[in-house]
XYZ file of C-alpha atoms in Angstrom:
744
model
C -8.593 69.816 30.559
C -7.452 66.831 29.041
C -8.955 64.957 26.150
C -8.575 61.748 25.022
C -9.784 59.839 22.104
C -10.429 55.971 22.295
C -10.382 54.814 18.874
C -12.505 52.374 18.242
C -11.935 51.034 14.432
C -13.494 54.715 12.744
C -14.585 55.779 15.845
C -13.175 58.455 17.761
C -15.082 58.806 20.887
C -13.992 61.463 23.731
C -13.045 60.838 27.212
C -13.512 64.274 28.835
C -11.956 65.214 32.129
C -11.971 68.484 34.171
C -12.743 71.578 32.277
C -12.283 74.551 30.228
C -13.664 78.076 29.297
C -14.134 78.301 25.508
C -12.157 81.025 24.153
C -12.867 83.044 20.926
C -16.238 81.381 20.213
C -18.504 83.818 17.915
C -21.097 82.887 15.052
C -18.322 82.275 12.976
C -15.213 81.669 15.045
C -12.441 78.981 16.253
C -12.008 77.928 20.142
C -8.960 76.387 21.607
C -10.172 73.276 23.699
C -7.121 72.298 25.684
C -4.322 69.727 25.216
C -5.106 66.573 23.883
C -3.247 62.620 24.388
C -0.617 64.482 26.292
C -0.682 67.634 24.043
C -0.931 69.639 20.981
C -2.980 71.755 19.087
C -6.594 71.625 18.916
C -8.848 73.806 16.900
C -12.786 73.509 16.477
C -14.983 75.126 14.601
C -18.806 76.456 13.946
C -20.632 78.155 11.460
C -24.233 78.769 11.456
C -26.961 77.614 8.926
C -26.457 79.944 5.860
C -28.349 77.276 3.208
C -31.890 76.334 2.159
C -32.683 74.468 5.151
C -30.878 77.071 7.393
C -34.133 78.855 8.669
C -34.697 75.743 10.551
C -32.775 76.490 13.273
C -34.033 78.218 15.955
C -30.942 79.470 17.461
C -26.773 78.693 16.874
C -25.907 75.920 18.198
C -24.392 75.512 21.406
C -20.611 74.667 21.594
C -19.613 72.021 23.426
C -16.486 70.624 25.089
C -14.568 69.330 23.216
C -15.168 71.484 19.920
C -12.143 69.631 18.380
C -11.887 69.380 14.476
C -8.160 69.474 14.305
C -5.046 67.703 16.560
C -1.649 68.226 15.662
C 0.104 65.755 18.006
C 3.569 65.941 19.374
C 4.873 63.200 16.625
C 3.545 65.270 14.125
C 0.491 63.321 12.886
C -2.251 65.795 12.541
C -5.942 63.926 13.032
C -8.624 65.861 11.523
C -12.036 65.030 12.720
C -14.557 64.635 9.952
C -18.223 65.974 10.751
C -19.841 63.356 8.229
C -20.253 59.721 7.688
C -17.732 57.659 5.781
C -20.017 54.926 3.524
C -17.585 55.119 0.326
C -17.522 58.791 -0.615
C -14.623 59.891 0.451
C -14.934 62.186 3.017
C -12.877 60.795 5.362
C -9.840 61.933 2.815
C -11.493 64.833 1.015
C -12.436 66.985 4.012
C -8.611 66.366 5.542
C -7.416 67.422 2.337
C -9.128 70.678 2.837
C -7.160 71.133 6.108
C -4.063 70.067 5.180
C -3.839 72.211 1.887
C -4.012 75.738 4.563
C -2.262 74.221 7.004
C 0.634 73.352 4.747
C 0.606 69.419 6.371
C 3.041 66.701 5.501
C 0.037 64.341 4.001
C 1.792 61.492 4.943
C 0.974 62.102 8.501
C -2.525 63.256 8.310
C -5.089 60.893 9.686
C -8.757 60.918 9.548
C -11.573 59.802 11.882
C -15.349 60.025 12.008
C -16.550 62.719 14.489
C -19.919 61.652 17.136
C -22.749 63.712 17.415
C -22.299 66.930 18.645
C -23.627 70.524 18.159
C -19.816 71.753 16.579
C -20.103 69.281 14.230
C -23.162 70.524 12.224
C -23.355 70.991 8.800
C -22.563 74.810 8.130
C -25.423 74.725 5.642
C -28.262 72.884 7.169
C -27.957 73.526 10.497
C -27.269 69.674 11.429
C -24.951 66.694 11.542
C -25.774 65.112 8.235
C -24.101 63.848 5.333
C -26.683 64.097 2.258
C -27.760 66.631 0.036
C -24.042 66.067 -1.703
C -23.443 68.738 0.729
C -20.212 67.161 2.303
C -17.417 69.282 0.442
C -19.623 71.883 -1.063
C -20.453 72.980 2.296
C -17.606 72.648 4.573
C -15.368 73.781 1.600
C -14.569 77.383 3.497
C -15.144 75.958 6.898
C -12.128 73.074 6.764
C -10.071 75.470 4.844
C -10.328 78.336 7.592
C -9.309 75.601 10.421
C -6.034 74.635 8.549
C -5.284 78.591 7.985
C -6.199 79.445 11.728
C -3.647 76.609 12.806
C -1.073 77.524 10.364
C -1.364 80.831 11.802
C -1.136 80.329 15.371
C 1.793 77.939 15.117
C 3.787 80.785 13.067
C 3.136 83.194 15.901
C 4.379 80.017 18.360
C 7.447 80.320 16.401
C 7.842 83.718 16.035
C 8.053 84.168 19.564
C 10.102 81.434 20.591
C 12.548 82.809 17.616
C 12.470 86.189 18.256
C 11.767 86.912 14.666
C 9.031 88.833 12.590
C 6.134 86.365 11.649
C 6.351 87.476 8.146
C 9.889 86.008 7.816
C 8.526 82.245 8.643
C 7.683 79.925 5.969
C 5.756 77.065 6.447
C 6.485 73.587 4.571
C 5.260 70.141 4.578
C 4.356 70.262 8.748
C 7.993 72.212 9.227
C 8.448 75.835 10.261
C 11.160 77.509 9.293
C 12.795 80.769 10.139
C 14.549 83.771 8.415
C 18.174 82.174 9.790
C 17.105 78.614 9.034
C 15.684 77.872 12.223
C 13.401 74.386 11.725
C 10.737 73.187 14.032
C 8.198 70.706 13.516
C 5.048 71.488 14.008
C 4.275 68.746 16.722
C 7.049 70.343 18.388
C 5.395 73.460 18.539
C 1.930 72.254 19.038
C 1.774 73.152 23.165
C 3.040 76.849 22.275
C 0.816 77.149 19.483
C -1.973 76.225 21.946
C -1.800 79.817 24.119
C -1.556 81.793 20.575
C -5.070 83.643 20.204
C -6.880 82.356 17.479
C -6.967 84.580 14.661
C -9.955 86.447 14.014
C -9.927 86.277 9.904
C -7.282 84.955 7.842
C -6.600 85.131 3.750
C -6.662 81.454 2.263
C -4.501 80.282 -0.440
C -4.950 81.290 -4.063
C -5.850 78.246 -5.872
C -2.876 78.767 -7.883
C -0.822 78.097 -5.327
C -2.824 74.476 -3.967
C -0.280 71.583 -3.726
C -3.187 69.058 -2.383
C -6.394 70.542 -3.591
C -7.060 69.545 -7.071
C -4.551 66.842 -7.087
C -5.617 63.287 -7.515
C -4.809 61.915 -3.925
C -5.262 58.093 -2.714
C -7.826 57.700 0.322
C -6.705 57.315 3.645
C -8.914 54.421 4.324
C -8.093 52.335 1.193
C -5.279 49.952 2.709
C -7.648 49.338 5.803
C -10.348 48.046 3.465
C -8.663 46.449 0.688
C -6.922 44.557 3.890
C -10.212 43.579 5.767
C -8.809 45.707 8.519
C -11.513 48.706 8.676
C -13.886 47.889 11.291
C -17.683 48.915 10.005
C -20.883 49.246 12.144
C -21.770 45.891 11.799
C -18.212 44.419 12.877
C -18.730 46.468 16.251
C -19.410 44.871 19.265
C -19.470 46.640 22.525
C -18.410 44.101 25.553
C -21.266 41.741 26.591
C -23.337 42.588 24.292
C -26.175 40.108 23.097
C -27.871 40.285 19.402
C -31.318 41.347 18.461
C -33.371 40.190 14.964
C -36.988 41.172 14.922
C -39.590 39.616 13.294
C -41.393 42.782 11.870
C -45.233 42.742 10.523
C -45.569 41.807 6.606
C -47.820 44.841 6.239
C -46.807 48.455 6.963
C -47.846 49.198 10.852
C -49.527 45.997 11.530
C -49.615 44.921 15.063
C -48.510 41.047 16.833
C -51.834 39.433 17.572
C -50.531 36.172 19.265
C -47.020 34.550 19.093
C -45.858 31.230 20.254
C -41.981 31.124 20.824
C -41.621 27.965 22.609
C -39.814 26.246 19.431
C -37.421 29.735 19.469
C -36.504 29.507 23.007
C -35.541 26.067 22.628
C -32.951 26.581 20.296
C -28.966 26.984 22.272
C -27.874 30.274 22.684
C -31.497 31.846 22.448
C -32.043 34.404 25.880
C -34.991 35.999 25.353
C -38.066 36.372 23.370
C -40.210 39.489 23.469
C -42.814 41.634 21.984
C -41.455 45.803 20.667
C -42.698 48.316 19.043
C -42.100 48.796 15.503
C -42.191 51.444 12.785
C -45.519 53.082 11.689
C -47.441 52.545 15.112
C -46.502 48.581 14.637
C -45.311 45.764 16.773
C -42.893 42.726 16.158
C -41.228 40.232 18.277
C -37.783 40.354 19.062
C -35.196 37.593 19.561
C -32.128 38.050 21.554
C -29.305 35.661 21.900
C -25.350 35.269 22.031
C -25.241 35.534 18.244
C -26.845 35.893 14.935
C -27.215 32.707 13.677
C -29.322 31.119 16.868
C -31.100 34.911 17.224
C -32.130 34.485 13.527
C -32.834 30.935 13.511
C -35.323 31.089 16.735
C -36.927 34.487 14.598
C -37.350 31.499 11.837
C -39.223 29.002 14.369
C -41.216 32.204 15.218
C -45.426 31.109 15.020
C -46.953 34.923 14.735
C -50.588 35.748 14.163
C -50.662 39.399 12.464
C -53.204 42.009 13.124
C -53.188 43.770 9.547
C -56.826 45.332 10.712
C -56.783 49.072 10.266
C -53.860 49.254 7.951
C -53.915 50.035 3.821
C -52.614 47.475 2.049
C -51.062 48.725 -1.290
C -50.948 46.735 -4.800
C -49.094 48.016 -7.116
C -51.031 47.184 -10.181
C -54.349 49.037 -8.670
C -51.641 52.120 -7.644
C -50.304 52.487 -11.087
C -53.820 52.422 -12.248
C -54.904 55.156 -9.857
C -51.435 57.871 -10.691
C -52.378 57.040 -13.993
C -55.661 58.273 -14.493
C -54.903 61.162 -11.374
C -52.374 62.165 -13.947
C -54.943 63.197 -16.537
C -56.057 65.526 -14.228
C -54.105 68.875 -13.610
C -52.433 68.885 -9.976
C -51.541 71.367 -7.583
C -49.498 73.817 -10.053
C -45.730 74.247 -9.393
C -45.159 76.491 -13.084
C -47.214 78.042 -15.311
C -47.162 78.581 -18.890
C -49.706 78.865 -22.055
C -50.884 75.396 -22.985
C -53.609 77.321 -25.723
C -50.567 76.184 -28.566
C -50.861 72.602 -28.197
C -54.017 71.691 -30.071
C -52.507 73.543 -33.185
C -49.070 72.218 -32.817
C -47.821 70.769 -36.169
C -46.516 67.906 -34.121
C -47.567 66.430 -30.912
C -45.778 64.056 -28.372
C -47.819 62.273 -26.029
C -46.126 60.013 -22.937
C -46.891 58.402 -19.737
C -43.609 57.556 -18.056
C -44.055 54.964 -15.038
C -41.159 54.642 -12.025
C -41.419 51.965 -9.354
C -40.555 51.872 -5.642
C -36.663 51.199 -5.255
C -34.447 49.665 -2.147
C -31.725 51.701 -0.883
C -30.126 48.184 -0.752
C -26.938 49.439 0.343
C -23.828 46.087 0.994
C -23.947 46.501 4.726
C -27.488 45.861 5.872
C -29.134 48.390 9.283
C -27.296 47.568 12.480
C -26.587 49.569 15.522
C -25.666 48.928 19.368
C -27.248 50.429 22.067
C -26.417 50.608 25.452
C -29.041 52.552 27.209
C -28.776 53.030 31.117
C -30.559 55.145 33.294
C -28.317 58.291 33.156
C -27.641 57.797 29.791
C -27.594 55.652 26.214
C -24.348 55.082 24.487
C -25.311 54.291 20.329
C -22.771 52.847 17.681
C -24.249 53.400 14.385
C -23.341 54.265 10.736
C -25.545 57.310 11.134
C -26.460 59.898 8.384
C -28.574 62.039 10.673
C -26.533 62.455 13.852
C -28.268 65.522 15.222
C -32.080 63.773 14.335
C -31.114 60.793 15.262
C -29.586 61.570 18.318
C -32.955 63.631 19.709
C -34.957 60.445 18.415
C -32.544 58.289 20.600
C -33.150 60.518 23.566
C -36.799 61.526 23.563
C -37.393 57.136 23.070
C -35.062 56.620 26.086
C -36.351 59.651 27.838
C -33.095 61.371 28.049
C -32.078 64.624 27.119
C -30.038 64.833 24.005
C -26.423 65.663 25.652
C -27.196 62.189 27.462
C -26.671 60.966 24.374
C -23.543 59.382 23.030
C -23.837 58.834 19.328
C -20.539 57.093 17.998
C -20.362 57.382 13.732
C -19.104 53.964 12.534
C -17.961 53.948 9.432
C -20.853 52.417 6.540
C -21.560 49.870 4.107
C -23.547 52.554 1.766
C -26.596 54.017 2.675
C -27.656 56.312 -0.677
C -30.008 57.993 2.294
C -31.203 54.917 3.848
C -28.873 56.083 7.097
C -30.812 59.262 6.813
C -34.259 59.022 7.878
C -36.385 61.753 9.644
C -37.817 58.911 11.656
C -35.075 56.973 12.587
C -36.821 54.411 12.515
C -33.959 51.542 13.101
C -32.273 53.686 15.504
C -35.560 54.221 17.589
C -36.788 50.209 17.431
C -33.267 49.587 18.604
C -34.068 51.754 21.796
C -37.105 50.138 22.193
C -35.493 46.957 22.344
C -33.527 48.010 24.297
C -36.136 49.006 27.060
C -37.896 46.084 26.684
C -34.619 44.395 27.707
C -33.816 46.299 30.386
C -37.604 45.866 31.601
C -37.232 41.870 31.553
C -34.341 41.920 34.384
C -31.482 42.292 31.496
C -28.492 44.905 31.388
C -26.346 43.711 28.271
C -25.688 46.056 25.192
C -27.881 45.169 22.535
C -26.508 44.583 18.832
C -29.169 44.640 16.475
C -29.130 43.423 13.112
C -30.941 43.202 9.865
C -30.420 40.634 7.431
C -30.623 41.485 3.793
C -34.356 40.467 3.780
C -35.026 42.484 6.600
C -33.470 45.490 4.944
C -35.037 45.017 1.585
C -38.659 44.539 2.923
C -37.995 47.065 5.131
C -39.697 50.496 3.810
C -38.488 53.524 3.416
C -38.202 53.892 -0.535
C -37.684 55.364 -2.920
C -41.582 56.618 -4.160
C -43.231 55.008 -6.991
C -43.837 57.898 -9.391
C -46.130 58.424 -12.930
C -45.595 61.830 -14.910
C -48.065 62.758 -18.113
C -46.289 65.133 -20.759
C -48.020 66.601 -23.436
C -46.021 68.712 -25.935
C -46.606 70.561 -28.613
C -43.906 71.264 -31.429
C -44.306 73.738 -34.427
C -43.284 73.141 -38.199
C -39.779 75.019 -37.280
C -39.250 72.721 -34.568
C -39.726 74.563 -31.730
C -41.334 73.441 -28.516
C -44.515 75.907 -28.273
C -46.326 74.338 -25.368
C -45.355 71.740 -22.761
C -47.913 70.613 -20.440
C -46.835 68.261 -17.688
C -48.634 66.647 -14.159
C -46.587 64.260 -12.146
C -47.929 61.816 -9.140
C -46.652 60.362 -6.253
C -45.959 60.843 -2.850
C -43.919 62.866 -0.686
C -40.999 61.701 1.264
C -40.788 65.455 3.224
C -44.716 65.529 4.238
C -45.313 64.935 7.743
C -41.223 65.313 8.877
C -38.996 68.533 10.304
C -38.616 69.563 6.305
C -41.859 69.648 5.923
C -41.714 73.575 5.949
C -38.810 74.143 4.088
C -39.535 71.943 1.260
C -43.504 71.651 0.646
C -45.072 74.679 -1.091
C -48.757 74.916 -2.248
C -48.968 71.315 -1.234
C -46.173 69.635 -3.832
C -43.236 68.342 -1.934
C -40.513 70.078 -3.811
C -37.844 67.174 -4.039
C -40.894 65.586 -6.216
C -40.877 68.289 -9.043
C -36.625 69.339 -9.118
C -34.552 68.767 -11.751
C -38.298 69.352 -13.935
C -37.461 72.137 -16.842
C -34.496 73.581 -16.329
C -31.851 74.822 -18.025
C -34.033 74.279 -21.180
C -36.370 77.375 -22.438
C -39.189 75.506 -22.574
C -42.717 76.936 -22.042
C -43.225 74.166 -19.258
C -46.613 74.197 -16.903
C -46.184 71.996 -14.196
C -48.390 70.629 -11.808
C -48.160 67.319 -9.346
C -50.416 65.623 -7.091
C -49.369 64.332 -3.351
C -51.075 60.955 -2.884
C -50.739 59.039 0.343
C -49.820 55.226 0.705
C -49.063 52.733 3.156
C -45.456 52.417 2.166
C -42.861 54.091 4.046
C -40.538 56.506 1.130
C -37.557 58.130 1.813
C -34.979 59.890 -0.386
C -32.710 57.825 -2.900
C -29.243 58.538 -4.230
C -30.272 62.211 -6.027
C -33.865 62.252 -4.781
C -36.250 63.685 -7.597
C -33.628 63.750 -10.205
C -34.091 59.727 -10.390
C -37.460 60.058 -12.011
C -37.402 63.580 -13.543
C -34.099 63.432 -15.686
C -35.424 60.353 -17.690
C -38.224 62.451 -18.259
C -36.901 65.521 -19.276
C -33.896 63.947 -21.421
C -35.589 61.736 -23.162
C -38.845 64.114 -23.916
C -35.780 66.467 -25.069
C -34.214 63.810 -26.979
C -37.503 62.881 -28.786
C -38.136 66.603 -29.730
C -35.382 66.633 -31.110
C -35.969 63.973 -32.986
C -39.288 65.417 -34.272
C -37.457 68.345 -35.374
C -35.204 66.036 -37.307
C -32.069 68.098 -35.425
C -29.182 66.799 -33.743
C -29.954 65.849 -30.350
C -26.716 67.701 -28.693
C -27.221 70.576 -30.984
C -30.805 70.539 -30.226
C -30.125 70.969 -26.550
C -27.890 73.330 -26.926
C -30.078 75.821 -28.906
C -32.290 75.019 -26.062
C -30.231 76.054 -23.228
C -30.683 79.815 -21.656
C -28.617 81.927 -19.951
C -28.409 79.495 -16.894
C -27.036 76.710 -18.745
C -23.465 77.261 -19.479
C -22.262 74.617 -17.180
C -24.539 72.461 -18.879
C -22.580 73.286 -22.133
C -19.248 72.713 -20.964
C -19.707 70.012 -19.667
C -22.078 68.645 -22.348
C -19.329 69.797 -25.353
C -16.465 68.129 -23.084
C -18.277 65.130 -22.883
C -19.012 64.870 -26.348
C -15.548 65.501 -27.591
C -13.852 63.079 -25.445
C -16.471 60.216 -26.765
C -15.925 61.136 -30.693
C -19.801 61.665 -31.008
C -20.149 63.116 -34.325
C -17.052 62.069 -35.133
C -16.311 58.370 -35.043
C -17.946 55.945 -36.303
C -19.277 53.069 -34.299
C -19.406 49.021 -34.834
C -22.903 48.015 -36.750
C -25.351 47.418 -33.792
C -24.002 50.135 -31.435
C -25.336 53.518 -31.128
C -24.667 56.731 -29.077
C -26.736 58.380 -26.468
C -26.978 61.631 -24.915
C -28.163 63.238 -21.664
C -26.806 65.937 -19.285
C -28.400 66.824 -15.786
C -27.886 69.238 -13.235
C -28.645 68.257 -9.517
C -26.799 69.638 -6.042
C -25.425 72.582 -8.370
C -23.471 69.735 -10.066
C -23.773 69.199 -13.709
C -23.147 65.801 -15.417
C -23.468 64.976 -19.350
C -23.236 61.475 -20.485
C -22.678 60.280 -23.841
C -22.868 56.330 -24.042
C -22.542 53.622 -26.213
C -25.283 50.944 -26.272
C -26.001 48.009 -28.290
C -29.172 45.305 -28.161
C -28.055 41.562 -28.415
C -31.145 39.231 -28.529
C -33.920 41.713 -27.276
C -31.127 42.868 -24.061
C -29.728 45.874 -23.910
C -26.219 46.628 -23.184
C -24.069 49.577 -22.209
C -20.379 49.333 -23.320
C -19.115 52.937 -22.931
C -19.863 55.978 -20.733
C -18.029 59.127 -21.587
C -18.707 62.011 -18.662
C -18.376 65.491 -18.869
C -18.471 66.841 -15.286
C -18.580 70.194 -14.126
C -18.330 70.661 -9.847
C -16.254 73.676 -10.180
C -13.164 72.708 -8.214
C -12.529 69.543 -7.910
C -11.100 68.435 -4.551
C -9.674 65.396 -5.270
C -10.193 64.045 -8.712
C -9.893 60.749 -7.347
C -12.996 60.379 -5.505
C -15.040 62.128 -8.301
C -13.803 59.284 -10.823
C -14.855 57.437 -8.408
C -18.598 59.024 -7.415
C -19.314 59.060 -10.983
C -18.584 55.397 -11.657
C -20.642 54.358 -8.969
C -23.331 56.728 -9.422
C -23.538 55.807 -13.366
C -23.363 51.780 -12.145
C -26.095 52.309 -9.571
C -28.421 54.466 -12.548
C -27.464 51.560 -14.596
C -28.908 49.317 -12.355
C -32.503 51.622 -12.394
C -32.680 49.785 -15.843
C -32.043 46.273 -14.978
C -35.270 43.448 -15.449
C -36.295 43.328 -11.392
C -35.003 46.672 -9.948
C -37.997 47.639 -8.650
C -39.693 47.027 -5.595
C -43.442 46.047 -5.910
C -46.613 45.160 -3.692
C -49.460 43.013 -3.502
C -52.370 43.384 -0.652
C -49.685 45.617 1.403
C -46.719 42.762 1.278
C -43.777 43.389 -0.441
C -42.569 41.155 -2.710
C -38.673 41.417 -3.011
C -36.873 40.075 0.058
C -33.425 39.253 -1.774
C -30.435 39.743 -4.531
C -32.114 37.002 -6.207
C -35.566 38.838 -6.643
C -34.497 42.302 -6.278
C -31.868 43.358 -8.974
C -28.869 45.523 -8.349
C -25.989 46.171 -10.632
C -23.426 44.140 -10.710
C -19.942 44.060 -12.291
C -20.530 41.958 -15.170
C -23.013 45.057 -15.929
C -20.008 47.891 -15.525
C -19.442 49.527 -18.819
C -16.240 51.306 -19.708
C -16.454 54.730 -17.893
C -14.307 57.394 -18.771
C -14.425 60.790 -16.600
C -13.320 64.413 -17.567
C -13.620 66.980 -15.462
C -14.373 70.494 -16.393
C -11.274 72.937 -15.054
C -12.993 75.532 -12.305
C -11.822 77.605 -9.799
C -15.077 78.176 -8.499
C -16.091 76.767 -4.885
C -17.070 73.224 -5.404
C -20.699 71.718 -5.651
C -21.810 68.231 -4.557
C -20.410 65.114 -6.267
C -22.154 62.462 -4.380
C -25.191 61.988 -6.201
C -25.188 63.948 -9.640
C -23.583 60.965 -11.469
C -26.657 58.982 -11.417
C -29.704 60.617 -12.972
C -28.551 61.391 -16.627
C -27.381 57.776 -17.133
C -30.572 56.089 -17.487
C -31.671 58.476 -19.871
C -28.857 58.320 -21.721
C -29.449 54.913 -21.885
C -32.939 54.585 -23.854
C -32.044 57.959 -26.269
C -29.383 54.912 -27.557
C -31.793 52.216 -27.344
C -34.554 54.066 -29.475
C -32.027 54.889 -32.418
C -31.417 50.778 -32.352
C -35.153 50.237 -32.094
C -37.073 52.459 -33.111
C -38.771 52.574 -29.701
C -39.127 55.482 -26.747
C -38.901 53.372 -23.365
C -41.316 54.940 -21.317
C -40.893 53.116 -17.887
C -38.471 51.784 -15.621
C -36.783 49.404 -15.455
C -36.267 48.392 -19.314
C -38.810 46.418 -21.119
C -37.973 46.437 -24.927
C -40.324 43.785 -25.641
C -43.345 45.855 -24.224
C -42.309 49.528 -25.286
């Protein structure tokens, strides 16, 4: 068997000829996949699901050739296939670090490549190929280390055989094997011989005290290409002879084209065809296909379309919020029960209603993909977070089998969840475009590009929510009763994840983060509503709103109890909260809270929250000038267990904190009127910018325990910490995002 990797920017596409028999594949095993690019050691890995979504698997995934995660070339270059999407979070560096650590590779010779869709690249816990749930490092920590360790043992075995010495007497240092008599060989020179060795059934992984790479601040492998403009992203890729497609989508979700006039559009130079096409949620639109983006976009602007909006609900935000508030006054489906009888006789009471709007993901790179549809197969290039789901959806739409679809993973300029859609909306639409394009007599591949306006108006938002809380506090400052109701849409209802995520009519993502780690008598229920607005997970999912509610209410309770908010939190934290206290203590110590006096007009704010098994504590410094809140500094205490790459963690916290700050800024809301989204670009949908960026100091709690997630946990505690600081300055409790001090 011969496998060559065709590199297209960040894409590694396998071209396979010949055949080989899989060897040594088991439910937790490796296989040798043959010589690569003229020789070398290749190892692949498969481990079945073992997490909260693992029961979604009907059977262990089939292992396809090539099943390669690791390629050691004759020149000693080590290429690691990354089974995720790289879209800024740093997995193209951190995952190769894990293999390189156990392999004893020379880091200067390690490269990362994004793997295409394939069963062998499925997340070990989720059972599908996915980048989400902050699971990349957490789920593949052991997986990737074992790949490196087994490859190292095979190289040692090959050297022992060649040198006629015991394997135990051979050492490995930076990609070199060293024998007892001073023999030396590079990994690359013995890679072919190592391929002939049996794959070890088990290996002993390094003790953390012996790590030389894991835990060390390591510069990103893709930093130079990105900073010099050489990195190819999905939107940069163009298949040979491909044409550009731009779609006019219905103004109301699920609406259809009644009729359209394309005469002016077709008169624009470069326009090839104008066709009606199926769009998301049962709707239809009009696609313009041209030689380039600008003629396609200009022609779309020239279209005259009459839309049929009958039969689809038309959501208006003001009416929806009013309905949510009314519903929140009634108990919903129970999630957690506790006695609320002490509310009536409590010495002090807190009654609060919180409002949260729809939010767009708004990544810097809008949605895009390239589709090459043929009778016998389909090749797609896209920045997918959901390769397994997307590959299946593409196949079903094209009338193909999943194995007939090659989905190449492209480097992406952000996503925050928008590229992990259970409906695969933008990819299904693109395949439908390719189908009508071919039906009209054309054969060229199609590149579908969404404009910024398309992206912001195109749906799949963080759902809007309303919370209602009633809390009773006794004369000693103890919380004696807490009745809480949440109202909002489910993001998993109607998707393949519903059986795992929806219990008793409540989407668990809606209520995650409520209560823990505090020992409070929380009586929690929720109402799930339906609305004609497509919704989806958004960076940190339910914690985007639950953390704000929990941490501002705990702060308010501390004030009512006349206690320091840090001391009050530590008092309420139960046995499960040791990591919370460690993160909080670290943030407090490093910030100067309680010891360092702030300038007049500034105040501290505190919040701590756990999401994706990682605890983040923030101590912030804020002020108010001319009625406008300003965040000056953020000190983070991070408990993520083992910090694989501290530089990546620092970057994740900085980015997540800025995104969390963005939720508080005026204009950071998606609103609808008569079913139409009112925002369309960054001119009327606010995102945080460099001018909003505070100083952010990141401090990590030392630990040797297996790592937890880092992509999302830095977002939730930022807004409540900011709000708590603003209360000290203004005396106003903020119950609504984005912030509005004037109406608080």
